[in-house]
Amino acid sequence: MGSALSGILSRIRLSAKIFIAPVLVILFLIGAALLAGETLSVQRNALSSLYNVTYQKTRTTNATIDSLTSGHADLYRLLNWRANGIAEAKLQGLEKDVTERMAAVTRNITDLGAFRLSDEEKTLLATARDSATAYVKSGSKVMEVGRVLDVAEAVSFMVDTEQRFDSLRATLNRMKAVDEVRGRAAYDQAVTDADGGQQVFLIMVG
């Protein structure tokens, strides 16, 4: 009886030893899978931040600069067309385009305020907002004078509009430069975070 019981106990101990290794392997694989999932989550969050914040903000800033530049060029074209007696229908169409681009500048600057900004960017945005208001007011005056009075009178108002344009463009370009620096820093941090997670994972599975 005693020897039989000892045999059973021995087999039980042997069976337990046999099952330990597979259990440990399974636990290790579960841990590795969890770490891999966390690494992917870090990468996904980093890429999401780059797209939703950095890329979108840069795209909005670039769109603002493009609208400002093209609208200002068309403002000069409008005066030139008026001086050369272009048909009124075309003049009205071009003036509408200029007005829409001015509105786009104002709208995009407002949209930039919705992003997460540094203190420097907030200061630049406030300056851009004031400059845009002054530019739109001055440019609208030029169009009104050219339409109601004459082109020569409108050209004299362009001196102020040009100064407003230069000021606003300089501020927007500064915002773009700051944004690019922050974007590179965010990208480098995302790469660092992703590489760190991958290294830990490789150490575990290696």
mmCIF file of C-alpha atoms in Angstrom:
data_model
loop_
_atom_site.group_PDB
_atom_site.id
_atom_site.type_symbol
_atom_site.label_atom_id
_atom_site.label_comp_id
_atom_site.label_asym_id
_atom_site.label_seq_id
_atom_site.Cartn_x
_atom_site.Cartn_y
_atom_site.Cartn_z
ATOM 1 C CA MET A 1 0.000 0.000 0.000
ATOM 2 C CA GLY A 2 2.767 2.371 0.956
ATOM 3 C CA SER A 3 4.797 1.700 -2.145
ATOM 4 C CA ALA A 4 1.752 2.184 -4.349
ATOM 5 C CA LEU A 5 1.014 5.511 -2.713
ATOM 6 C CA SER A 6 4.639 6.582 -3.137
ATOM 7 C CA GLY A 7 4.458 5.686 -6.826
ATOM 8 C CA ILE A 8 1.331 7.757 -7.309
ATOM 9 C CA LEU A 9 2.905 10.747 -5.551
ATOM 10 C CA SER A 10 6.035 10.417 -7.658
ATOM 11 C CA ARG A 11 3.992 10.422 -10.841
ATOM 12 C CA ILE A 12 2.081 13.470 -9.644
ATOM 13 C CA ARG A 13 5.334 15.339 -8.940
ATOM 14 C CA LEU A 14 6.688 14.326 -12.341
ATOM 15 C CA SER A 15 3.502 15.463 -14.069
ATOM 16 C CA ALA A 16 3.695 18.825 -12.267
ATOM 17 C CA LYS A 17 7.281 19.306 -13.425
ATOM 18 C CA ILE A 18 6.299 18.463 -16.984
ATOM 19 C CA PHE A 19 3.540 21.094 -17.003
ATOM 20 C CA ILE A 20 5.613 23.904 -15.453
ATOM 21 C CA ALA A 21 7.605 24.662 -18.612
ATOM 22 C CA PRO A 22 4.576 24.988 -20.943
ATOM 23 C CA VAL A 23 2.787 27.166 -18.403
ATOM 24 C CA LEU A 24 5.812 29.446 -18.131
ATOM 25 C CA VAL A 25 6.061 29.672 -21.922
ATOM 26 C CA ILE A 26 2.381 30.565 -22.184
ATOM 27 C CA LEU A 27 2.731 33.253 -19.511
ATOM 28 C CA PHE A 28 5.770 34.645 -21.291
ATOM 29 C CA LEU A 29 3.921 34.784 -24.619
ATOM 30 C CA ILE A 30 0.987 36.535 -22.977
ATOM 31 C CA GLY A 31 3.344 39.120 -21.494
ATOM 32 C CA ALA A 32 5.098 39.616 -24.840
ATOM 33 C CA ALA A 33 1.762 40.056 -26.594
ATOM 34 C CA LEU A 34 0.661 42.663 -24.047
ATOM 35 C CA LEU A 35 3.929 44.538 -24.482
ATOM 36 C CA ALA A 36 3.617 44.390 -28.262
ATOM 37 C CA GLY A 37 0.102 45.783 -27.978
ATOM 38 C CA GLU A 38 1.339 48.606 -25.754
ATOM 39 C CA THR A 39 4.130 49.387 -28.246
ATOM 40 C CA LEU A 40 1.632 49.550 -31.101
ATOM 41 C CA SER A 41 -0.609 51.772 -28.979
ATOM 42 C CA VAL A 42 2.263 54.185 -28.342
ATOM 43 C CA GLN A 43 3.071 54.296 -32.051
ATOM 44 C CA ARG A 44 -0.582 54.786 -32.963
ATOM 45 C CA ASN A 45 -1.015 57.610 -30.444
ATOM 46 C CA ALA A 46 2.172 59.292 -31.624
ATOM 47 C CA LEU A 47 1.127 59.126 -35.275
ATOM 48 C CA SER A 48 -2.373 60.319 -34.395
ATOM 49 C CA SER A 49 -0.905 63.305 -32.567
ATOM 50 C CA LEU A 50 1.367 64.104 -35.500
ATOM 51 C CA TYR A 51 -1.565 64.056 -37.923
ATOM 52 C CA ASN A 52 -4.292 65.647 -35.800
ATOM 53 C CA VAL A 53 -2.121 68.379 -34.316
ATOM 54 C CA THR A 54 1.124 68.976 -36.180
ATOM 55 C CA TYR A 55 0.123 68.161 -39.749
ATOM 56 C CA GLN A 56 -3.311 69.762 -39.574
ATOM 57 C CA LYS A 57 -1.941 72.935 -37.988
ATOM 58 C CA THR A 58 0.814 73.202 -40.583
ATOM 59 C CA ARG A 59 -1.702 72.670 -43.373
ATOM 60 C CA THR A 60 -3.965 75.402 -41.968
ATOM 61 C CA THR A 61 -1.061 77.842 -41.657
ATOM 62 C CA ASN A 62 0.045 77.130 -45.231
ATOM 63 C CA ALA A 63 -3.515 77.570 -46.491
ATOM 64 C CA THR A 64 -3.687 80.941 -44.736
ATOM 65 C CA ILE A 65 -0.479 82.122 -46.352
ATOM 66 C CA ASP A 66 -1.633 80.882 -49.768
ATOM 67 C CA SER A 67 -4.992 82.650 -49.475
ATOM 68 C CA LEU A 68 -3.322 85.853 -48.347
ATOM 69 C CA THR A 69 -0.730 85.830 -51.136
ATOM 70 C CA SER A 70 -3.088 84.920 -53.966
ATOM 71 C CA GLY A 71 -5.756 87.323 -52.758
ATOM 72 C CA HIS A 72 -3.284 90.175 -52.536
ATOM 73 C CA ALA A 73 -2.001 89.465 -56.042
ATOM 74 C CA ASP A 74 -5.576 89.488 -57.337
ATOM 75 C CA LEU A 75 -6.179 92.799 -55.603
ATOM 76 C CA TYR A 76 -3.449 94.329 -57.754
ATOM 77 C CA ARG A 77 -4.902 92.549 -60.786
ATOM 78 C CA LEU A 78 -8.304 94.046 -59.994
ATOM 79 C CA LEU A 79 -6.878 97.559 -60.034
ATOM 80 C CA ASN A 80 -5.077 96.826 -63.278
ATOM 81 C CA TRP A 81 -8.270 95.524 -64.856
ATOM 82 C CA ARG A 82 -10.184 98.602 -63.777
ATOM 83 C CA ALA A 83 -7.492 100.837 -65.226
ATOM 84 C CA ASN A 84 -7.726 98.965 -68.541
ATOM 85 C CA GLY A 85 -11.508 99.041 -68.770
ATOM 86 C CA ILE A 86 -12.189 95.327 -68.407
ATOM 87 C CA ALA A 87 -15.871 94.367 -68.498
ATOM 88 C CA GLU A 88 -17.729 95.016 -65.253
ATOM 89 C CA ALA A 89 -18.890 91.406 -64.963
ATOM 90 C CA LYS A 90 -15.277 90.199 -64.850
ATOM 91 C CA LEU A 91 -14.392 92.924 -62.364
ATOM 92 C CA GLN A 92 -17.200 91.841 -60.084
ATOM 93 C CA GLY A 93 -16.112 88.216 -60.329
ATOM 94 C CA LEU A 94 -12.504 89.037 -59.461
ATOM 95 C CA GLU A 95 -13.552 91.296 -56.598
ATOM 96 C CA LYS A 96 -15.663 88.445 -55.240
ATOM 97 C CA ASP A 97 -12.640 86.131 -55.389
ATOM 98 C CA VAL A 98 -10.498 88.633 -53.492
ATOM 99 C CA THR A 99 -13.188 89.028 -50.843
ATOM 100 C CA GLU A 100 -13.487 85.265 -50.439
ATOM 101 C CA ARG A 101 -9.744 84.880 -49.992
ATOM 102 C CA MET A 102 -9.735 87.596 -47.361
ATOM 103 C CA ALA A 103 -12.525 85.743 -45.576
ATOM 104 C CA ALA A 104 -10.504 82.514 -45.822
ATOM 105 C CA VAL A 105 -7.540 84.207 -44.160
ATOM 106 C CA THR A 106 -9.705 85.358 -41.254
ATOM 107 C CA ARG A 107 -11.407 81.979 -40.968
ATOM 108 C CA ASN A 108 -8.139 80.019 -41.002
ATOM 109 C CA ILE A 109 -6.596 82.238 -38.350
ATOM 110 C CA THR A 110 -9.644 81.589 -36.172
ATOM 111 C CA ASP A 111 -9.268 77.839 -36.803
ATOM 112 C CA LEU A 112 -5.621 77.962 -35.690
ATOM 113 C CA GLY A 113 -6.804 79.045 -32.262
ATOM 114 C CA ALA A 114 -8.426 75.631 -31.773
ATOM 115 C CA PHE A 115 -5.066 73.809 -31.811
ATOM 116 C CA ARG A 116 -2.814 73.230 -28.836
ATOM 117 C CA LEU A 117 -0.390 76.166 -28.997
ATOM 118 C CA SER A 118 2.749 77.174 -27.170
ATOM 119 C CA ASP A 119 2.905 80.575 -25.474
ATOM 120 C CA GLU A 120 4.914 81.947 -28.389
ATOM 121 C CA GLU A 121 2.358 80.647 -30.871
ATOM 122 C CA LYS A 122 -0.495 82.193 -28.882
ATOM 123 C CA THR A 123 1.248 85.565 -28.984
ATOM 124 C CA LEU A 124 1.893 85.252 -32.723
ATOM 125 C CA LEU A 125 -1.713 84.199 -33.337
ATOM 126 C CA ALA A 126 -3.050 87.241 -31.483
ATOM 127 C CA THR A 127 -0.797 89.462 -33.607
ATOM 128 C CA ALA A 128 -1.920 87.681 -36.788
ATOM 129 C CA ARG A 129 -5.574 88.117 -35.835
ATOM 130 C CA ASP A 130 -5.154 91.867 -35.362
ATOM 131 C CA SER A 131 -3.072 92.173 -38.522
ATOM 132 C CA ALA A 132 -5.647 90.245 -40.553
ATOM 133 C CA THR A 133 -8.447 92.505 -39.359
ATOM 134 C CA ALA A 134 -6.450 95.575 -40.340
ATOM 135 C CA TYR A 135 -5.480 94.078 -43.707
ATOM 136 C CA VAL A 136 -9.021 93.080 -44.654
ATOM 137 C CA LYS A 137 -10.298 96.528 -43.692
ATOM 138 C CA SER A 138 -7.603 98.255 -45.752
ATOM 139 C CA GLY A 139 -7.983 95.951 -48.763
ATOM 140 C CA SER A 140 -11.768 96.323 -48.736
ATOM 141 C CA LYS A 141 -11.313 100.099 -48.738
ATOM 142 C CA VAL A 142 -9.121 99.838 -51.832
ATOM 143 C CA MET A 143 -11.785 97.846 -53.666
ATOM 144 C CA GLU A 144 -14.511 100.246 -52.613
ATOM 145 C CA VAL A 145 -12.571 103.329 -53.700
ATOM 146 C CA GLY A 146 -11.656 101.717 -57.021
ATOM 147 C CA ARG A 147 -15.267 100.798 -57.624
ATOM 148 C CA VAL A 148 -16.900 104.053 -56.513
ATOM 149 C CA LEU A 149 -14.265 106.703 -57.272
ATOM 150 C CA ASP A 150 -11.311 105.909 -59.539
ATOM 151 C CA VAL A 151 -8.291 103.661 -59.827
ATOM 152 C CA ALA A 152 -5.740 106.414 -59.168
ATOM 153 C CA GLU A 153 -7.348 107.132 -55.821
ATOM 154 C CA ALA A 154 -7.490 103.427 -55.012
ATOM 155 C CA VAL A 155 -3.784 102.991 -55.778
ATOM 156 C CA SER A 156 -2.930 105.605 -53.172
ATOM 157 C CA PHE A 157 -4.705 103.480 -50.556
ATOM 158 C CA MET A 158 -2.643 100.458 -51.603
ATOM 159 C CA VAL A 159 0.358 101.867 -49.746
ATOM 160 C CA ASP A 160 -1.362 101.157 -46.433
ATOM 161 C CA THR A 161 -2.704 97.812 -47.659
ATOM 162 C CA GLU A 162 0.763 96.713 -48.760
ATOM 163 C CA GLN A 163 2.179 97.497 -45.333
ATOM 164 C CA ARG A 164 -0.621 95.531 -43.675
ATOM 165 C CA PHE A 165 0.047 92.644 -46.033
ATOM 166 C CA ASP A 166 3.775 92.580 -45.274
ATOM 167 C CA SER A 167 3.105 92.635 -41.533
ATOM 168 C CA LEU A 168 0.576 89.807 -41.652
ATOM 169 C CA ARG A 169 2.671 87.652 -43.969
ATOM 170 C CA ALA A 170 5.734 88.067 -41.736
ATOM 171 C CA THR A 171 3.731 86.951 -38.700
ATOM 172 C CA LEU A 172 2.306 83.934 -40.525
ATOM 173 C CA ASN A 173 5.748 82.928 -41.772
ATOM 174 C CA ARG A 174 7.052 83.167 -38.223
ATOM 175 C CA MET A 175 4.190 80.954 -37.044
ATOM 176 C CA LYS A 176 5.061 78.469 -39.764
ATOM 177 C CA ALA A 177 8.718 78.400 -38.700
ATOM 178 C CA VAL A 178 7.801 77.813 -35.052
ATOM 179 C CA ASP A 179 5.330 75.126 -36.087
ATOM 180 C CA GLU A 180 7.985 73.325 -38.133
ATOM 181 C CA VAL A 181 10.360 73.273 -35.168
ATOM 182 C CA ARG A 182 7.652 71.849 -32.897
ATOM 183 C CA GLY A 183 6.678 69.377 -35.598
ATOM 184 C CA ARG A 184 10.209 68.026 -35.897
ATOM 185 C CA ALA A 185 10.429 67.735 -32.112
ATOM 186 C CA ALA A 186 7.108 65.861 -31.981
ATOM 187 C CA TYR A 187 8.236 63.514 -34.754
ATOM 188 C CA ASP A 188 11.572 62.813 -33.054
ATOM 189 C CA GLN A 189 9.764 62.108 -29.771
ATOM 190 C CA ALA A 190 7.328 59.765 -31.511
ATOM 191 C CA VAL A 191 10.205 57.846 -33.096
ATOM 192 C CA THR A 192 12.028 57.681 -29.750
ATOM 193 C CA ASP A 193 8.936 56.365 -27.949
ATOM 194 C CA ALA A 194 8.307 53.759 -30.638
ATOM 195 C CA ASP A 195 11.948 52.627 -30.716
ATOM 196 C CA GLY A 196 11.998 52.364 -26.925
ATOM 197 C CA GLY A 197 8.977 50.071 -26.919
ATOM 198 C CA GLN A 198 10.411 47.947 -29.717
ATOM 199 C CA GLN A 199 13.742 47.556 -27.925
ATOM 200 C CA VAL A 200 12.034 46.332 -24.770
ATOM 201 C CA PHE A 201 9.977 43.895 -26.807
ATOM 202 C CA LEU A 202 13.035 42.584 -28.655
ATOM 203 C CA ILE A 203 14.887 42.117 -25.367
ATOM 204 C CA MET A 204 12.020 40.064 -24.011
ATOM 205 C CA VAL A 205 11.647 37.833 -27.061
ATOM 206 C CA GLY A 206 15.409 37.709 -27.688
#
